[in-house]
Amino acid sequence: MSSATAAGMPLPLLRACLRYWPAVASQAHAELARCERAARTIPDAQLRALALRKLSRERFNPQLAATFATLAPRRHRPLVTRAAVGLQVAYDYLDLLTERPGMSVEQADRLLGALPAAVAGRRWQAPGDGGYLDGLLQPLRTGLDRLPAAAAVREAAIDSAERCAHAQALSHCGGEDEIRRFAQRQAGGGPMHWQEALAAATASVLCVHALIAAAADPATTPAHAAEIESMYGAIGALAMLDSLVDRPEDRDSGQIGYLERYTGAEEMADRLATIARGAVAEGRRMRHGAHHLMTLAGLIAHYGAAAAASGGTAASGGAVASGSAVASGSAVASGGAATARGGRAEAEAEPARIVMARLRAE
């Protein structure tokens, strides 16, 4: 990635900010307002409350998703923004629905099937929501074919959405043996171990966002789509860093976190460092690689900062170019972490310290 900067800001981040703030940000906010209006019309009171709560608590997620539109040519950015925001709001809503007690893997699969259906251009109705989910996904469902390279990315995007949907269903509703078998199939004979393959599959919505943006570029080919799918597999694997932030809540609720799927923090740190090193090498070779590497760096910085704030660790040092930086208007910076209170907080923070220190060393 180029080290060139302007006013202390890495050039890929500067370009993304210049594209995001004048137009994409306002479009994303308008789409979020539309989603909120639609949520208020859901006839089922429980579903309405869930949808509004998710929009209120995780509003930043769709704003981050909209940063992928900065990769699209100017004339296609509004369509890509609408598709990205709708897809992310739908993903977050489905994530909450499939966490409800008593949900089976089969039921979760049926609900999450809305994601690959939208990429394939098919409608999908969820019971009791008055068409809310279908409306969220309408910009993607009807808009992808209007992008010049839709045919080049379609297969990879459907595969990524299907992988994401089933991984989410299993993560929320499946047993650990079933989850492991699925992840081992995903890993195949590739460089990822099953733990990383599981995280990559669960976070494959990131790949769908990147592929939608790539569809807006008429020069995108199926080979480029395959590169994006591989790169965002690595980025998705690194999203397991989120489990270090959520570890106390996961343990209290009886969920198995990613750390518990390794022999310890040292193994997790070594594996993620290997994945990150490979992703950097891959990003340097691929088209628009600087932007994708910015996403990778931002994800690591974001979760490093989140772990610092929640567990008393030191955030990863230095300003980092990231999607978070684009949407918040500044790069993620080190320091500012909350002081851990008590021995339990220190113990909870230690795995994050080990993992983030190893990633910083890379």
Tab-separated table of C-alpha atoms in Angstrom:
chain	number	residue	atom	x	y	z
A	1	MET	CA	0.000	0.000	0.000
A	2	SER	CA	1.353	3.433	-0.916
A	3	SER	CA	2.788	5.426	1.932
A	4	ALA	CA	1.970	8.712	0.223
A	5	THR	CA	-0.124	11.037	2.345
A	6	ALA	CA	-1.859	14.369	2.109
A	7	ALA	CA	-2.108	16.468	5.263
A	8	GLY	CA	-1.098	13.391	7.237
A	9	MET	CA	-3.926	11.255	5.760
A	10	PRO	CA	-3.144	8.186	3.599
A	11	LEU	CA	-4.235	8.810	0.013
A	12	PRO	CA	-6.700	5.861	-0.234
A	13	LEU	CA	-8.480	7.225	2.842
A	14	LEU	CA	-8.390	10.772	1.481
A	15	ARG	CA	-9.931	9.664	-1.822
A	16	ALA	CA	-12.623	7.685	-0.010
A	17	CYS	CA	-13.461	10.640	2.249
A	18	LEU	CA	-13.703	13.008	-0.710
A	19	ARG	CA	-16.185	10.649	-2.342
A	20	TYR	CA	-18.089	9.741	0.813
A	21	TRP	CA	-18.834	13.051	2.491
A	22	PRO	CA	-20.123	15.184	-0.414
A	23	ALA	CA	-22.793	12.698	-1.533
A	24	VAL	CA	-22.646	9.121	-0.218
A	25	ALA	CA	-23.115	10.091	3.435
A	26	SER	CA	-26.297	12.077	2.814
A	27	GLN	CA	-27.663	9.286	0.615
A	28	ALA	CA	-26.938	6.740	3.352
A	29	HIS	CA	-28.694	8.888	5.948
A	30	ALA	CA	-31.707	9.250	3.647
A	31	GLU	CA	-31.848	5.469	3.172
A	32	LEU	CA	-31.659	4.901	6.916
A	33	ALA	CA	-34.551	7.305	7.412
A	34	ARG	CA	-36.520	5.354	4.803
A	35	CYS	CA	-35.741	2.096	6.608
A	36	GLU	CA	-36.888	3.568	9.907
A	37	ARG	CA	-40.169	4.767	8.405
A	38	ALA	CA	-40.732	1.301	6.966
A	39	ALA	CA	-39.946	-0.343	10.323
A	40	ARG	CA	-42.632	1.748	12.009
A	41	THR	CA	-45.237	0.211	9.698
A	42	ILE	CA	-44.472	-3.431	10.623
A	43	PRO	CA	-47.835	-4.810	11.807
A	44	ASP	CA	-46.428	-7.263	14.368
A	45	ALA	CA	-45.600	-5.259	17.506
A	46	GLN	CA	-42.733	-7.526	18.577
A	47	LEU	CA	-41.077	-7.499	15.147
A	48	ARG	CA	-41.581	-3.729	14.930
A	49	ALA	CA	-39.837	-3.236	18.265
A	50	LEU	CA	-36.957	-5.516	17.244
A	51	ALA	CA	-36.450	-3.721	13.932
A	52	LEU	CA	-36.486	-0.261	15.509
A	53	ARG	CA	-34.148	-1.357	18.300
A	54	LYS	CA	-31.646	-2.745	15.803
A	55	LEU	CA	-31.765	0.447	13.733
A	56	SER	CA	-31.243	2.547	16.838
A	57	ARG	CA	-28.373	0.535	18.325
A	58	GLU	CA	-26.435	-0.389	15.180
A	59	ARG	CA	-26.978	2.593	12.930
A	60	PHE	CA	-23.251	2.840	12.260
A	61	ASN	CA	-23.130	-0.545	10.486
A	62	PRO	CA	-25.073	0.540	7.381
A	63	GLN	CA	-23.118	3.797	7.279
A	64	LEU	CA	-19.934	1.739	7.151
A	65	ALA	CA	-21.455	-0.492	4.469
A	66	ALA	CA	-22.121	2.626	2.391
A	67	THR	CA	-18.382	3.365	2.288
A	68	PHE	CA	-18.085	0.561	-0.276
A	69	ALA	CA	-19.918	2.892	-2.678
A	70	THR	CA	-16.787	5.052	-2.793
A	71	LEU	CA	-15.295	2.346	-5.045
A	72	ALA	CA	-18.076	2.816	-7.620
A	73	PRO	CA	-17.986	5.300	-10.495
A	74	ARG	CA	-19.848	8.513	-9.624
A	75	ARG	CA	-22.951	7.771	-11.693
A	76	HIS	CA	-23.518	4.450	-9.945
A	77	ARG	CA	-22.799	5.518	-6.362
A	78	PRO	CA	-26.426	6.316	-5.423
A	79	LEU	CA	-27.604	2.848	-6.491
A	80	VAL	CA	-24.697	1.099	-4.744
A	81	THR	CA	-25.334	3.151	-1.595
A	82	ARG	CA	-29.024	2.220	-1.491
A	83	ALA	CA	-28.222	-1.454	-2.062
A	84	ALA	CA	-25.490	-1.462	0.610
A	85	VAL	CA	-27.594	0.246	3.273
A	86	GLY	CA	-30.632	-1.956	2.626
A	87	LEU	CA	-28.554	-5.130	2.634
A	88	GLN	CA	-26.795	-4.233	5.888
A	89	VAL	CA	-30.000	-3.248	7.683
A	90	ALA	CA	-31.577	-6.516	6.505
A	91	TYR	CA	-28.543	-8.511	7.671
A	92	ASP	CA	-28.604	-6.880	11.113
A	93	TYR	CA	-32.370	-7.399	11.412
A	94	LEU	CA	-32.082	-11.072	10.451
A	95	ASP	CA	-29.203	-11.474	12.887
A	96	LEU	CA	-31.503	-10.345	15.685
A	97	LEU	CA	-34.469	-12.449	14.515
A	98	THR	CA	-32.432	-15.644	14.366
A	99	GLU	CA	-31.055	-15.107	17.886
A	100	ARG	CA	-34.507	-15.521	19.400
A	101	PRO	CA	-35.001	-18.477	21.765
A	102	GLY	CA	-36.476	-21.616	20.223
A	103	MET	CA	-35.270	-20.852	16.688
A	104	SER	CA	-34.108	-23.958	14.803
A	105	VAL	CA	-31.376	-24.072	12.159
A	106	GLU	CA	-34.030	-24.813	9.526
A	107	GLN	CA	-36.136	-21.811	10.555
A	108	ALA	CA	-33.078	-19.558	10.624
A	109	ASP	CA	-31.997	-20.825	7.193
A	110	ARG	CA	-35.424	-19.967	5.777
A	111	LEU	CA	-35.268	-16.419	7.133
A	112	LEU	CA	-31.653	-15.822	6.118
A	113	GLY	CA	-32.391	-17.191	2.668
A	114	ALA	CA	-33.600	-13.669	1.923
A	115	LEU	CA	-29.962	-12.603	1.421
A	116	PRO	CA	-28.991	-14.889	-1.494
A	117	ALA	CA	-32.498	-14.520	-2.918
A	118	ALA	CA	-32.049	-10.751	-3.195
A	119	VAL	CA	-28.672	-11.137	-4.921
A	120	ALA	CA	-30.316	-13.552	-7.368
A	121	GLY	CA	-33.128	-11.050	-8.017
A	122	ARG	CA	-35.884	-12.945	-6.212
A	123	ARG	CA	-38.430	-11.593	-3.740
A	124	TRP	CA	-38.591	-12.973	-0.199
A	125	GLN	CA	-41.358	-12.592	2.333
A	126	ALA	CA	-40.889	-12.920	6.086
A	127	PRO	CA	-44.022	-13.734	8.096
A	128	GLY	CA	-45.580	-10.897	10.060
A	129	ASP	CA	-43.361	-8.031	8.909
A	130	GLY	CA	-45.716	-6.551	6.318
A	131	GLY	CA	-43.053	-6.712	3.586
A	132	TYR	CA	-40.405	-4.893	5.653
A	133	LEU	CA	-37.558	-7.318	4.868
A	134	ASP	CA	-38.473	-7.481	1.190
A	135	GLY	CA	-38.502	-3.681	1.061
A	136	LEU	CA	-35.046	-3.438	2.634
A	137	LEU	CA	-33.626	-5.740	-0.016
A	138	GLN	CA	-35.537	-4.206	-2.938
A	139	PRO	CA	-32.694	-1.832	-3.994
A	140	LEU	CA	-30.308	-4.793	-4.227
A	141	ARG	CA	-32.852	-7.130	-5.788
A	142	THR	CA	-33.809	-4.724	-8.573
A	143	GLY	CA	-30.608	-2.690	-8.796
A	144	LEU	CA	-27.814	-5.200	-9.263
A	145	ASP	CA	-28.795	-5.952	-12.861
A	146	ARG	CA	-28.586	-2.232	-13.658
A	147	LEU	CA	-24.863	-2.227	-12.877
A	148	PRO	CA	-22.553	-2.836	-15.861
A	149	ALA	CA	-20.582	-5.784	-14.434
A	150	ALA	CA	-23.439	-7.542	-12.631
A	151	ALA	CA	-22.938	-10.728	-14.657
A	152	ALA	CA	-19.259	-10.839	-13.692
A	153	VAL	CA	-19.930	-10.822	-9.934
A	154	ARG	CA	-23.295	-12.583	-9.690
A	155	GLU	CA	-22.066	-16.123	-9.035
A	156	ALA	CA	-19.522	-15.051	-6.425
A	157	ALA	CA	-22.069	-12.770	-4.740
A	158	ILE	CA	-24.707	-15.508	-4.523
A	159	ASP	CA	-22.139	-17.976	-3.170
A	160	SER	CA	-21.016	-15.450	-0.554
A	161	ALA	CA	-24.594	-14.655	0.497
A	162	GLU	CA	-25.493	-18.357	0.780
A	163	ARG	CA	-22.366	-19.055	2.815
A	164	CYS	CA	-23.123	-16.120	5.090
A	165	ALA	CA	-26.751	-17.154	5.580
A	166	HIS	CA	-26.035	-20.748	6.563
A	167	ALA	CA	-23.084	-19.817	8.777
A	168	GLN	CA	-25.273	-17.332	10.638
A	169	ALA	CA	-28.039	-19.903	11.038
A	170	LEU	CA	-25.610	-22.434	12.466
A	171	SER	CA	-23.851	-19.913	14.705
A	172	HIS	CA	-27.131	-18.902	16.330
A	173	CYS	CA	-29.002	-22.194	16.340
A	174	GLY	CA	-26.650	-25.107	15.647
A	175	GLY	CA	-24.647	-27.376	17.911
A	176	GLU	CA	-20.860	-27.116	18.084
A	177	ASP	CA	-20.297	-30.412	16.230
A	178	GLU	CA	-22.547	-29.291	13.378
A	179	ILE	CA	-20.810	-25.907	13.261
A	180	ARG	CA	-17.397	-27.539	13.130
A	181	ARG	CA	-18.359	-29.930	10.314
A	182	PHE	CA	-19.659	-27.022	8.239
A	183	ALA	CA	-16.512	-24.988	8.881
A	184	GLN	CA	-14.237	-27.894	7.993
A	185	ARG	CA	-16.042	-28.239	4.661
A	186	GLN	CA	-15.566	-24.512	4.070
A	187	ALA	CA	-11.860	-24.730	4.893
A	188	GLY	CA	-11.311	-27.659	2.529
A	189	GLY	CA	-7.621	-27.925	1.775
A	190	GLY	CA	-7.035	-24.174	1.835
A	191	PRO	CA	-4.816	-22.072	4.064
A	192	MET	CA	-7.510	-21.402	6.657
A	193	HIS	CA	-8.170	-23.646	9.613
A	194	TRP	CA	-11.792	-24.405	10.379
A	195	GLN	CA	-12.039	-21.649	12.979
A	196	GLU	CA	-11.025	-18.969	10.456
A	197	ALA	CA	-13.236	-20.502	7.769
A	198	LEU	CA	-16.213	-20.257	10.131
A	199	ALA	CA	-15.551	-16.582	10.876
A	200	ALA	CA	-15.018	-15.871	7.168
A	201	ALA	CA	-18.322	-17.484	6.240
A	202	THR	CA	-20.240	-15.699	8.989
A	203	ALA	CA	-18.884	-12.315	7.862
A	204	SER	CA	-19.350	-12.948	4.126
A	205	VAL	CA	-21.810	-10.058	3.927
A	206	LEU	CA	-18.664	-7.894	3.656
A	207	CYS	CA	-17.766	-9.740	0.478
A	208	VAL	CA	-21.251	-9.165	-0.940
A	209	HIS	CA	-20.858	-5.418	-0.314
A	210	ALA	CA	-17.487	-5.371	-2.065
A	211	LEU	CA	-18.859	-7.331	-5.025
A	212	ILE	CA	-21.840	-4.988	-5.424
A	213	ALA	CA	-19.408	-2.069	-5.613
A	214	ALA	CA	-17.261	-3.984	-8.120
A	215	ALA	CA	-20.344	-4.590	-10.271
A	216	ALA	CA	-20.537	-0.823	-10.810
A	217	ASP	CA	-17.166	-0.866	-12.590
A	218	PRO	CA	-17.549	-2.014	-16.213
A	219	ALA	CA	-13.954	-3.310	-16.198
A	220	THR	CA	-14.681	-5.892	-13.474
A	221	THR	CA	-14.279	-9.507	-14.636
A	222	PRO	CA	-15.131	-12.857	-12.993
A	223	ALA	CA	-11.415	-13.163	-12.159
A	224	HIS	CA	-11.588	-9.856	-10.271
A	225	ALA	CA	-14.676	-11.119	-8.438
A	226	ALA	CA	-12.762	-14.256	-7.397
A	227	GLU	CA	-9.934	-12.071	-6.052
A	228	ILE	CA	-12.429	-10.054	-4.012
A	229	GLU	CA	-14.024	-13.218	-2.665
A	230	SER	CA	-10.621	-14.500	-1.548
A	231	MET	CA	-9.544	-11.173	-0.019
A	232	TYR	CA	-12.781	-10.748	1.916
A	233	GLY	CA	-12.528	-14.296	3.156
A	234	ALA	CA	-9.381	-13.195	4.976
A	235	ILE	CA	-10.988	-9.963	6.150
A	236	GLY	CA	-14.004	-11.932	7.375
A	237	ALA	CA	-11.753	-14.332	9.260
A	238	LEU	CA	-10.205	-11.399	11.085
A	239	ALA	CA	-13.694	-10.250	12.071
A	240	MET	CA	-13.506	-12.920	14.781
A	241	LEU	CA	-11.674	-10.206	16.726
A	242	ASP	CA	-15.178	-9.058	17.623
A	243	SER	CA	-15.478	-12.147	19.809
A	244	LEU	CA	-12.726	-10.794	22.060
A	245	VAL	CA	-14.894	-7.734	22.690
A	246	ASP	CA	-18.040	-9.815	23.282
A	247	ARG	CA	-16.325	-12.576	25.269
A	248	PRO	CA	-17.833	-11.777	28.701
A	249	GLU	CA	-21.358	-11.577	27.246
A	250	ASP	CA	-20.873	-14.766	25.211
A	251	ARG	CA	-19.657	-16.655	28.258
A	252	ASP	CA	-22.492	-15.394	30.421
A	253	SER	CA	-25.030	-16.487	27.800
A	254	GLY	CA	-23.405	-19.896	27.350
A	255	GLN	CA	-22.142	-19.255	23.818
A	256	ILE	CA	-18.799	-20.634	22.683
A	257	GLY	CA	-16.496	-17.859	21.498
A	258	TYR	CA	-13.704	-18.140	18.954
A	259	LEU	CA	-11.010	-18.035	21.624
A	260	GLU	CA	-12.441	-21.222	23.134
A	261	ARG	CA	-12.098	-22.904	19.732
A	262	TYR	CA	-8.321	-22.516	19.870
A	263	THR	CA	-5.877	-23.895	22.412
A	264	GLY	CA	-5.439	-20.358	23.707
A	265	ALA	CA	-4.799	-16.741	22.816
A	266	GLU	CA	-1.324	-17.508	21.478
A	267	GLU	CA	-2.624	-19.924	18.854
A	268	MET	CA	-5.414	-17.533	17.888
A	269	ALA	CA	-2.886	-14.704	17.585
A	270	ASP	CA	-0.524	-16.753	15.400
A	271	ARG	CA	-3.328	-17.897	13.095
A	272	LEU	CA	-4.771	-14.398	12.641
A	273	ALA	CA	-1.308	-12.965	12.046
A	274	THR	CA	-0.776	-15.556	9.296
A	275	ILE	CA	-4.148	-14.702	7.728
A	276	ALA	CA	-3.411	-10.963	7.898
A	277	ARG	CA	0.045	-11.403	6.356
A	278	GLY	CA	-1.429	-13.358	3.446
A	279	ALA	CA	-4.196	-10.796	2.961
A	280	VAL	CA	-1.697	-7.931	2.755
A	281	ALA	CA	0.284	-9.778	0.101
A	282	GLU	CA	-2.918	-10.539	-1.804
A	283	GLY	CA	-4.179	-6.962	-1.527
A	284	ARG	CA	-0.970	-5.577	-2.993
A	285	ARG	CA	-1.521	-7.641	-6.132
A	286	MET	CA	-5.220	-7.060	-6.719
A	287	ARG	CA	-7.210	-4.336	-8.427
A	288	HIS	CA	-8.180	-1.489	-6.080
A	289	GLY	CA	-6.005	-3.251	-3.538
A	290	ALA	CA	-5.232	-0.090	-1.551
A	291	HIS	CA	-8.934	0.358	-0.753
A	292	HIS	CA	-9.350	-3.274	0.304
A	293	LEU	CA	-6.234	-3.084	2.456
A	294	MET	CA	-7.696	0.051	4.026
A	295	THR	CA	-10.748	-2.022	4.966
A	296	LEU	CA	-8.511	-4.716	6.446
A	297	ALA	CA	-6.498	-2.228	8.499
A	298	GLY	CA	-9.641	-0.466	9.644
A	299	LEU	CA	-11.265	-3.673	10.817
A	300	ILE	CA	-8.236	-4.588	12.923
A	301	ALA	CA	-8.005	-1.065	14.337
A	302	HIS	CA	-11.735	-0.919	15.068
A	303	TYR	CA	-11.772	-4.137	17.067
A	304	GLY	CA	-8.496	-3.247	18.755
A	305	ALA	CA	-10.007	0.025	19.923
A	306	ALA	CA	-13.250	-1.691	20.951
A	307	ALA	CA	-11.339	-4.285	22.964
A	308	ALA	CA	-9.372	-1.468	24.583
A	309	ALA	CA	-12.498	0.407	25.597
A	310	SER	CA	-14.235	-2.683	26.958
A	311	GLY	CA	-11.353	-4.508	28.569
A	312	GLY	CA	-8.628	-2.085	29.441
A	313	THR	CA	-6.157	-3.004	26.695
A	314	ALA	CA	-4.152	-0.515	24.698
A	315	ALA	CA	-5.641	0.158	21.293
A	316	SER	CA	-3.499	-0.611	18.292
A	317	GLY	CA	-1.142	2.300	17.766
A	318	GLY	CA	-1.202	4.975	15.134
A	319	ALA	CA	-3.843	6.446	12.893
A	320	VAL	CA	-5.271	3.768	10.611
A	321	ALA	CA	-7.014	4.259	7.283
A	322	SER	CA	-10.341	2.450	7.495
A	323	GLY	CA	-13.995	2.329	6.573
A	324	SER	CA	-14.625	3.418	10.156
A	325	ALA	CA	-12.418	6.408	9.516
A	326	VAL	CA	-14.329	7.359	6.379
A	327	ALA	CA	-17.712	7.174	8.072
A	328	SER	CA	-16.613	8.898	11.267
A	329	GLY	CA	-14.462	11.506	9.571
A	330	SER	CA	-11.226	10.557	11.326
A	331	ALA	CA	-8.799	7.651	11.482
A	332	VAL	CA	-8.915	5.277	14.431
A	333	ALA	CA	-6.294	6.426	16.918
A	334	SER	CA	-4.503	4.727	19.743
A	335	GLY	CA	-5.048	5.293	23.420
A	336	GLY	CA	-8.135	6.480	25.213
A	337	ALA	CA	-8.932	3.051	26.576
A	338	ALA	CA	-10.899	2.644	29.727
A	339	THR	CA	-8.973	1.525	32.799
A	340	ALA	CA	-9.789	-2.037	33.756
A	341	ARG	CA	-11.539	-2.399	37.071
A	342	GLY	CA	-10.621	-5.386	39.178
A	343	GLY	CA	-8.861	-8.652	38.548
A	344	ARG	CA	-11.625	-10.101	36.389
A	345	ALA	CA	-11.424	-7.216	33.928
A	346	GLU	CA	-7.663	-7.666	33.688
A	347	ALA	CA	-8.058	-11.387	33.047
A	348	GLU	CA	-10.679	-10.731	30.370
A	349	ALA	CA	-8.380	-8.215	28.686
A	350	GLU	CA	-5.327	-10.468	28.498
A	351	PRO	CA	-6.324	-12.508	25.392
A	352	ALA	CA	-7.055	-9.308	23.474
A	353	ARG	CA	-3.659	-7.923	24.493
A	354	ILE	CA	-1.905	-11.014	23.197
A	355	VAL	CA	-3.783	-11.111	19.894
A	356	MET	CA	-3.532	-7.376	19.162
A	357	ALA	CA	0.166	-7.300	20.053
A	358	ARG	CA	0.810	-10.105	17.560
A	359	LEU	CA	-1.144	-8.319	14.819
A	360	ARG	CA	0.697	-5.055	15.489
A	361	ALA	CA	3.973	-6.916	15.098
A	362	GLU	CA	2.934	-7.846	11.574
